[in-house]
Coordinates of C-alpha atoms and ligand atoms in Angstrom, one line a residue:
X498 CA -6.3 -6.5 -35.3
X499 CA -8.2 -7.6 -32.2
X500 CA -5.8 -6.6 -29.5
X501 CA -6.0 -3.1 -28.1
X502 CA -3.0 -0.7 -28.2
X503 CA -3.0 -0.7 -24.4
X504 CA -2.2 -4.3 -23.5
X505 CA -5.5 -5.7 -22.3
X506 CA -4.5 -6.9 -18.8
X507 CA -6.9 -4.7 -16.9
X508 CA -10.7 -5.0 -16.8
X509 CA -11.0 -1.2 -17.4
X510 CA -14.4 0.3 -16.5
X511 CA -16.0 3.2 -18.3
X512 CA -14.8 5.9 -15.8
X513 CA -12.3 7.8 -18.0
X514 CA -10.8 10.6 -15.8
X515 CA -9.0 13.5 -17.5
X516 CA -8.9 15.9 -14.6
X517 CA -8.8 15.9 -10.8
X518 CA -9.5 18.5 -8.2
X519 CA -9.2 17.7 -4.5
X520 CA -11.4 14.7 -3.7
X521 CA -13.1 14.8 -7.1
X522 CA -12.2 13.3 -10.5
X523 CA -13.8 14.5 -13.8
X524 CA -14.4 12.3 -16.8
X525 CA -14.0 13.1 -20.5
X526 CA -17.6 14.4 -20.7
X527 CA -17.3 16.4 -17.4
X528 CA -18.8 13.7 -15.2
X529 CA -17.9 14.2 -11.6
X530 CA -16.8 11.4 -9.3
X531 CA -16.2 11.4 -5.5
X532 CA -12.8 9.7 -5.3
X533 CA -12.7 7.4 -2.3
X534 CA -10.2 5.2 -4.1
X535 CA -7.3 7.6 -4.5
X536 CA -5.7 5.6 -7.3
X537 CA -5.7 2.7 -4.8
X538 CA -4.2 4.4 -1.8
X539 CA -1.9 6.7 -3.8
X540 CA -3.3 10.2 -4.0
X541 CA -3.1 10.9 -0.3
X542 CA -3.3 14.6 -0.8
X543 CA -6.1 14.3 -3.3
X544 CA -5.8 15.7 -6.8
X545 CA -4.0 18.9 -7.8
X546 CA -2.7 19.6 -4.2
X547 CA -1.0 23.0 -4.6
X548 CA 2.1 22.1 -2.6
X549 CA 2.8 18.9 -4.4
X550 CA 2.0 20.4 -7.8
X551 CA 4.3 23.3 -7.3
X552 CA 7.1 21.1 -6.0
X553 CA 6.9 18.9 -9.1
X554 CA 6.6 22.0 -11.4
X555 CA 9.6 23.7 -9.8
X556 CA 11.8 20.6 -10.0
X557 CA 10.7 19.9 -13.6
X558 CA 12.0 23.3 -14.5
X559 CA 15.3 22.7 -12.7
X560 CA 16.4 19.1 -13.2
X561 CA 14.3 16.0 -14.0
X562 CA 16.7 13.1 -14.2
X563 CA 20.3 12.3 -13.7
X564 CA 22.0 9.0 -13.4
X565 CA 22.7 7.2 -10.1
X566 CA 26.3 7.3 -11.2
X567 CA 26.4 10.9 -9.8
X568 CA 25.9 12.3 -6.4
X569 CA 22.3 12.9 -5.4
X570 CA 21.8 15.9 -3.1
X571 CA 18.0 15.4 -3.7
X572 CA 18.1 11.7 -2.8
X573 CA 20.3 12.3 0.3
X574 CA 17.9 14.9 1.6
X575 CA 14.8 12.7 1.3
X576 CA 16.6 9.6 2.5
X577 CA 17.8 11.5 5.6
X578 CA 14.2 12.7 6.3
X579 CA 12.9 9.1 6.1
X580 CA 15.8 7.9 8.3
X581 CA 15.0 10.6 10.9
X582 CA 11.3 9.7 10.8
X583 CA 11.5 5.9 11.0
X584 CA 13.4 2.8 12.3
X585 CA 15.6 2.9 9.2
X586 CA 19.3 3.8 8.7
X587 CA 19.3 3.7 5.0
X588 CA 17.0 3.9 2.0
X589 CA 17.0 2.7 -1.6
X590 CA 14.5 4.6 -3.9
X591 CA 12.5 2.7 -6.5
X592 CA 9.7 3.7 -8.9
X593 CA 7.0 1.4 -7.7
X594 CA 5.8 -0.9 -4.8
X595 CA 6.8 -4.1 -6.4
X596 CA 10.3 -2.8 -7.0
X597 CA 10.5 -1.7 -3.3
X598 CA 9.4 -5.3 -2.2
X599 CA 12.0 -6.8 -4.7
X600 CA 14.7 -4.7 -3.0
X601 CA 13.4 -5.8 0.4
X602 CA 13.6 -9.5 -0.6
X603 CA 17.1 -9.0 -2.0
X604 CA 18.2 -7.2 1.1
X605 CA 16.9 -10.0 3.4
X606 CA 18.6 -12.7 1.3
X607 CA 21.8 -10.7 1.1
X608 CA 21.9 -10.2 4.8
X609 CA 22.3 -13.9 5.4
X610 CA 24.6 -14.3 2.5
X611 CA 26.9 -11.6 3.9
X612 CA 26.9 -13.5 7.2
X613 CA 28.1 -16.7 5.4
X614 CA 24.6 -18.3 5.5
X615 CA 23.5 -18.3 1.8
X616 CA 21.2 -21.3 2.6
X617 CA 19.0 -18.9 4.7
X618 CA 17.1 -17.7 1.7
X619 CA 13.5 -18.7 2.4
X620 CA 11.0 -16.0 3.3
X621 CA 7.9 -17.1 5.1
X622 CA 5.0 -15.2 3.6
X623 CA 1.2 -15.2 4.2
X624 CA -2.1 -16.2 2.6
X625 CA -4.1 -13.5 0.8
X626 CA -1.0 -11.3 0.6
X627 CA -0.3 -9.0 -2.3
X628 CA 3.2 -7.8 -3.0
X629 CA 3.1 -6.8 -6.6
X630 CA 3.3 -8.3 -10.1
X631 CA 6.9 -9.0 -10.7
X632 CA 8.1 -12.6 -10.9
X633 CA 9.6 -12.3 -7.4
X634 CA 6.6 -10.7 -5.8
X635 CA 4.0 -13.1 -7.3
X636 CA 6.2 -16.0 -6.1
X637 CA 5.8 -14.6 -2.6
X638 CA 2.0 -15.0 -2.7
X639 CA -0.4 -18.0 -2.9
X640 CA -2.9 -16.5 -5.3
X641 CA -3.4 -18.8 -8.3
X642 CA -4.9 -16.0 -10.5
X643 CA -1.7 -14.1 -10.3
X644 CA 0.6 -17.0 -10.7
X645 CA -1.0 -19.1 -13.4
X646 CA 0.9 -19.3 -16.6
X647 CA 4.0 -17.6 -15.2
X648 CA 5.8 -20.7 -13.9
X649 CA 8.5 -21.5 -13.1
X650 CA 8.3 -19.0 -10.3
X651 CA 11.1 -18.0 -7.9
X652 CA 11.9 -20.6 -5.2
X653 CA 12.5 -19.3 -1.7
X654 CA 9.0 -18.6 -0.4
X655 CA 6.8 -20.6 2.0
X656 CA 3.2 -19.4 2.4
X657 CA 1.4 -20.0 5.7
X658 CA -2.0 -18.6 7.0
X659 CA -2.1 -14.9 7.8
X660 CA -2.3 -13.9 11.4
X661 CA -1.5 -17.5 12.6
X662 CA 1.6 -17.2 14.8
X663 CA 1.9 -20.9 15.5
X664 CA 1.8 -21.7 11.8
X665 CA 4.5 -19.0 11.1
X666 CA 6.8 -20.2 13.9
X667 CA 6.3 -23.9 12.9
X668 CA 7.5 -23.0 9.3
X669 CA 10.9 -21.7 10.6
X670 CA 13.8 -23.9 9.8
X671 CA 17.5 -23.7 9.1
X672 CA 16.8 -22.2 5.6
X673 CA 14.6 -19.4 6.9
X674 CA 15.6 -15.8 6.1
X675 CA 12.7 -14.1 7.7
X676 CA 9.0 -13.1 7.4
X677 CA 7.5 -10.9 4.7
X678 CA 4.1 -9.5 5.4
X679 CA 1.7 -6.5 5.1
X680 CA 0.8 -5.3 8.7
X681 CA -2.6 -4.5 7.2
X682 CA -3.4 -6.6 4.2
X683 CA -4.9 -4.4 1.4
X684 CA -5.9 -6.4 -1.6
X685 CA -6.5 -9.3 0.7
X686 CA -9.5 -7.5 2.2
X687 CA -8.3 -4.8 4.7
X688 CA -7.2 -7.2 7.4
X689 CA -5.0 -5.7 10.1
X690 CA -2.6 -8.2 11.7
X691 CA -3.2 -8.8 15.4
X692 CA -0.8 -7.4 17.9
X693 CA 0.1 -10.9 19.2
X694 CA 1.0 -12.0 15.6
X695 CA 3.3 -9.1 14.8
X696 CA 5.0 -8.9 18.1
X697 CA 5.4 -12.7 18.0
X698 CA 7.1 -12.5 14.6
X699 CA 9.4 -9.7 15.9
X700 CA 10.4 -11.9 18.9
X701 CA 11.1 -14.9 16.7
X702 CA 13.2 -12.7 14.4
X703 CA 15.2 -11.5 17.4
X704 CA 15.7 -15.0 18.8
X705 CA 16.7 -16.7 15.5
X706 CA 18.4 -13.8 13.7
X707 CA 15.7 -13.5 11.1
X708 CA 14.6 -10.5 9.0
X709 CA 11.2 -9.0 9.7
X710 CA 10.3 -7.6 6.3
X711 CA 7.2 -5.4 6.2
X712 CA 5.3 -4.4 3.0
X713 CA 3.8 -1.1 3.9
X714 CA 3.2 -0.2 0.2
X715 CA -0.5 0.2 0.8
X716 CA -0.9 0.8 4.5
X717 CA 2.2 3.1 5.0
X718 CA 2.7 6.8 4.6
X719 CA 0.1 8.2 7.1
X720 CA -2.8 6.1 5.7
X721 CA -3.6 4.5 9.0
X722 CA -3.0 7.6 11.2
X723 CA 0.6 6.7 11.9
X724 CA 3.4 7.5 9.4
X725 CA 3.8 3.7 9.1
X726 CA 1.3 1.1 10.3
X727 CA 3.7 -1.0 12.3
X728 CA 3.9 2.0 14.8
X729 CA 0.4 0.9 16.0
X730 CA 2.0 -2.4 17.1
X731 CA 5.0 -1.1 19.1
X732 CA 7.5 -3.0 16.9
X733 CA 9.9 -2.1 14.2
X734 CA 10.9 -4.1 11.1
X735 CA 14.4 -4.8 9.9
X736 CA 13.4 -4.0 6.3
X737 CA 10.3 -2.2 4.9
X738 CA 8.9 -1.5 1.5
X739 CA 7.0 1.8 1.0
X740 CA 5.4 3.2 -2.2
X741 CA 2.0 4.4 -3.3
X742 CA 1.3 7.4 -1.0
X743 CA 4.9 8.2 -0.6
X744 CA 4.9 10.1 -3.9
X745 CA 1.3 11.4 -3.7
X746 CA 0.7 10.1 -7.2
X747 CA 4.2 10.6 -8.6
X748 CA 5.8 7.1 -9.2
X749 CA 8.0 6.6 -6.1
X750 CA 8.9 3.7 -3.9
X751 CA 11.5 3.1 -1.2
X752 CA 13.1 0.2 0.5
X753 CA 14.1 1.1 4.0
X754 CA 16.4 -0.9 6.2
X755 CA 18.5 -0.8 9.4
X756 CA 22.2 -0.7 9.0
X757 CA 22.4 -4.3 10.2
X758 CA 19.8 -5.6 7.7
X759 CA 21.5 -3.7 4.9
X760 CA 24.9 -5.2 5.6
X761 CA 24.9 -7.1 2.3
X762 CA 23.7 -4.3 0.1
X763 CA 27.2 -3.1 -1.0
X764 CA 28.3 -1.4 -4.2
X765 CA 27.1 -3.3 -7.3
X766 CA 24.4 -5.4 -5.6
X767 CA 21.4 -3.4 -6.7
X768 CA 20.4 -0.5 -8.9
X769 CA 17.7 1.4 -10.9
X770 CA 18.0 3.9 -13.7
X771 CA 15.2 6.1 -12.6
X772 CA 15.1 5.2 -8.9
X773 CA 15.6 8.4 -6.8
X774 CA 15.6 10.8 -9.6
X775 CA 15.3 14.5 -8.7
X776 CA 11.6 14.8 -9.8
X777 CA 10.5 11.9 -7.7
X778 CA 12.5 13.2 -4.7
X779 CA 10.8 16.6 -5.0
X780 CA 7.4 14.8 -4.9
X781 CA 8.4 12.7 -1.9
X782 CA 9.6 15.8 0.0
X783 CA 6.4 17.6 -0.8
X784 CA 4.3 14.7 0.6
X785 CA 6.4 14.5 3.8
X786 CA 6.1 18.3 4.2
X787 CA 2.3 17.8 4.5
X788 CA 1.9 14.5 6.3
X789 CA 4.9 13.9 8.5
X790 CA 3.7 15.8 11.6
X791 CA 1.6 15.0 14.6
X792 CA -1.2 17.3 13.7
X793 CA -1.8 15.8 10.3
X794 CA -1.5 12.2 11.6
X795 CA -4.0 13.0 14.4
X796 CA -6.3 14.5 11.9
X797 CA -6.2 11.3 9.8
X798 CA -7.0 9.3 12.9
X799 CA -9.9 11.6 13.8
X800 CA -11.3 11.6 10.3
X801 CA -10.9 7.9 10.1
X802 CA -12.9 7.5 13.3
X803 CA -15.7 9.8 12.1
X804 CA -15.9 8.0 8.7
X805 CA -15.9 4.6 10.4
X806 CA -18.6 5.8 12.9
X807 CA -20.8 7.1 10.1
X808 CA -20.5 3.9 8.2
X809 CA -21.1 1.8 11.3
X810 CA -24.3 3.8 11.9
X811 CA -25.5 3.4 8.3
X812 CA -24.9 -0.4 8.0
X813 CA -27.9 -1.6 10.0
X814 CA -30.1 0.1 7.5
X815 CA -28.8 -2.1 4.8
X816 CA -28.0 -5.3 6.7
X817 CA -29.0 -7.3 3.7
X818 CA -25.8 -6.1 2.0
X819 CA -23.3 -5.0 4.6
X820 CA -21.8 -7.0 7.5
X821 CA -19.4 -4.5 9.2
X822 CA -16.4 -2.1 8.8
X823 CA -12.8 -3.0 9.5
X824 CA -9.4 -1.4 9.1
X825 CA -7.3 1.4 10.6
X826 CA -7.4 5.2 10.1
X827 CA -8.4 5.9 6.5
X828 CA -7.7 2.4 5.3
X829 CA -11.2 1.0 5.8
X830 CA -13.0 -2.0 4.4
X831 CA -16.8 -2.6 4.3
X832 CA -17.4 -6.3 4.5
X833 CA -20.3 -7.3 2.3
X834 CA -22.7 -10.2 2.3
X835 CA -22.6 -10.2 -1.5
X836 CA -20.2 -9.7 -4.3
X837 CA -18.3 -6.5 -3.5
X838 CA -17.0 -6.1 -7.1
X839 CA -20.6 -5.8 -8.5
X840 CA -21.5 -3.3 -5.8
X841 CA -18.3 -1.2 -6.4
X842 CA -19.3 -1.2 -10.2
X843 CA -22.8 0.0 -9.2
X844 CA -21.3 2.8 -7.0
X845 CA -19.4 4.0 -10.0
X846 CA -22.6 4.6 -11.9
X847 CA -23.7 6.8 -8.9
X848 CA -20.5 8.8 -9.2
X849 CA -18.7 7.2 -6.2
X850 CA -15.3 5.6 -6.6
X851 CA -14.2 2.8 -4.2
X852 CA -12.1 -0.3 -4.8
X853 CA -13.1 -4.0 -4.4
X854 CA -10.8 -6.3 -2.5
X855 CA -10.8 -10.0 -1.7
X856 CA -13.3 -11.5 0.8
X857 CA -16.1 -9.3 -0.6
X858 CA -14.8 -6.1 0.8
X859 CA -15.3 -2.6 -0.5
X860 CA -12.1 -0.7 0.1
X861 CA -12.6 2.9 1.3
X862 CA -9.4 4.7 0.7
X863 CA -10.1 8.4 0.4
X864 CA -7.5 11.2 0.2
X865 CA -6.2 11.8 3.7
X866 CA -7.3 15.5 3.3
X867 CA -11.0 14.8 3.2
X868 CA -13.4 17.0 5.3
X869 CA -16.6 16.4 7.1
X870 CA -18.7 17.3 4.1
X871 CA -16.9 14.6 2.0
X872 CA -17.7 12.0 4.7
X873 CA -21.4 13.1 4.6
X874 CA -21.5 13.0 0.8
X875 CA -19.9 9.6 0.7
X876 CA -22.0 7.9 3.4
X877 CA -25.2 9.5 2.1
X878 CA -24.4 8.4 -1.5
X879 CA -23.4 4.9 -0.3
X880 CA -26.6 4.6 1.6
X881 CA -28.8 5.8 -1.2
X882 CA -27.0 3.4 -3.6
X883 CA -27.4 0.5 -1.2
X884 CA -31.2 1.3 -1.0
X885 CA -31.6 1.1 -4.8
X886 CA -29.2 -1.8 -5.4
X887 CA -30.5 -5.0 -6.8
X888 CA -28.1 -7.8 -6.1
X889 CA -27.3 -9.5 -9.4
X890 CA -28.8 -12.9 -9.7
X891 CA -25.3 -14.6 -10.2
X892 CA -23.7 -12.8 -7.2
Ligands
PLP257 N1 2.5 -4.3 -2.0 C1 1.3 -4.0 -1.6 C2 0.8 -4.3 -0.2 C3 0.4 -3.4 -2.6 O1 -0.8 -3.1 -2.2 C4 0.9 -3.2 -3.9 C5 0.0 -2.7 -4.9 O2 -1.3 -2.7 -4.8 C6 2.2 -3.6 -4.2 C7 3.0 -4.1 -3.2 C8 2.7 -3.4 -5.6 O3 2.9 -2.0 -5.8 P1 3.0 -1.5 -7.3 O4 1.7 -1.7 -8.0 O5 3.3 0.0 -7.2 O6 4.1 -2.3 -7.9

């Protein structure tokens, strides 16, 4: 048999972690890696954080799963905390980012349906976006590599250029349900939306009774120095998808909405067997315990500024490879003049984990708990690797 037992949909590299401790991962043979990828913006407290570990252990000993047919004291508690901390009035818990976005899409459609406007089902989405791998979420993107072979896709999405307010507004018509976007694009190459763009979309939503749906799966949960990235822009969404960091590594996602936006999400309209189970709720609570306070968020901002400054200072020494740094907080991207995938692979051989993104960007997504010594280790390692790096002929 040629096929591997693990369905071969990932180009898995030869890093094979079996243990993690703080900012480090350890492979089968004991190899140490400095983890500035964090499971792609997931392990925001690093690996083996005592508060998160204990919370999961304690809950696992008490109650792991019950059906959503029963009352959920654990879910009510975490939902209330999220409601208190955000624009939202209500929360649906999922197990992943794509599911959170699916719920967000359904909530937007259902809002207009409940108002007697079922024709308003088209979400305007944006170039280079990534919203997940379900049929709904790949339909919301314009990326051929994700869509090829999966047609027919879901109707109800129109893709326009990211950060182009005129194009977005020009696409609005009588069938428009709203806009769906990442305030800071992740897979698309660490691109923060401009303030004019996001505030312009908010204004259009207010004027035309449209839903502003934000996908904060990657940029949310303290990653940018605010609990959610839209707080940098002085606007709030109607609906928002959150995941990745929200569980600190435990599979957890959430769709948050205002009471108005969730008007159509009545009994029987949505569901999930595992979504919101007690174990996931314990993980979510433990993450909030650590990150949802001004001191922690200020520390993320400060650490992000120091990391960014150190990278900016290093870049001129390797201006054959690097162009600049972009991003917000500890969601940073190093724009390369060459293939970032090949360089990320080279960094792995030097014991440094980062993630490639579109537009030849190296994503730098460390745990939010990193200290000065980790910044030094990373920047020194990156600089040494850049000095030795031979750009592959084909790149
Ligand atoms: N939305 C964004 C912005 C993401 O970055 C991702 C994952 O990378 C997703 C959605 C999908 O999340 P998941 O892989 O948990 O389904």
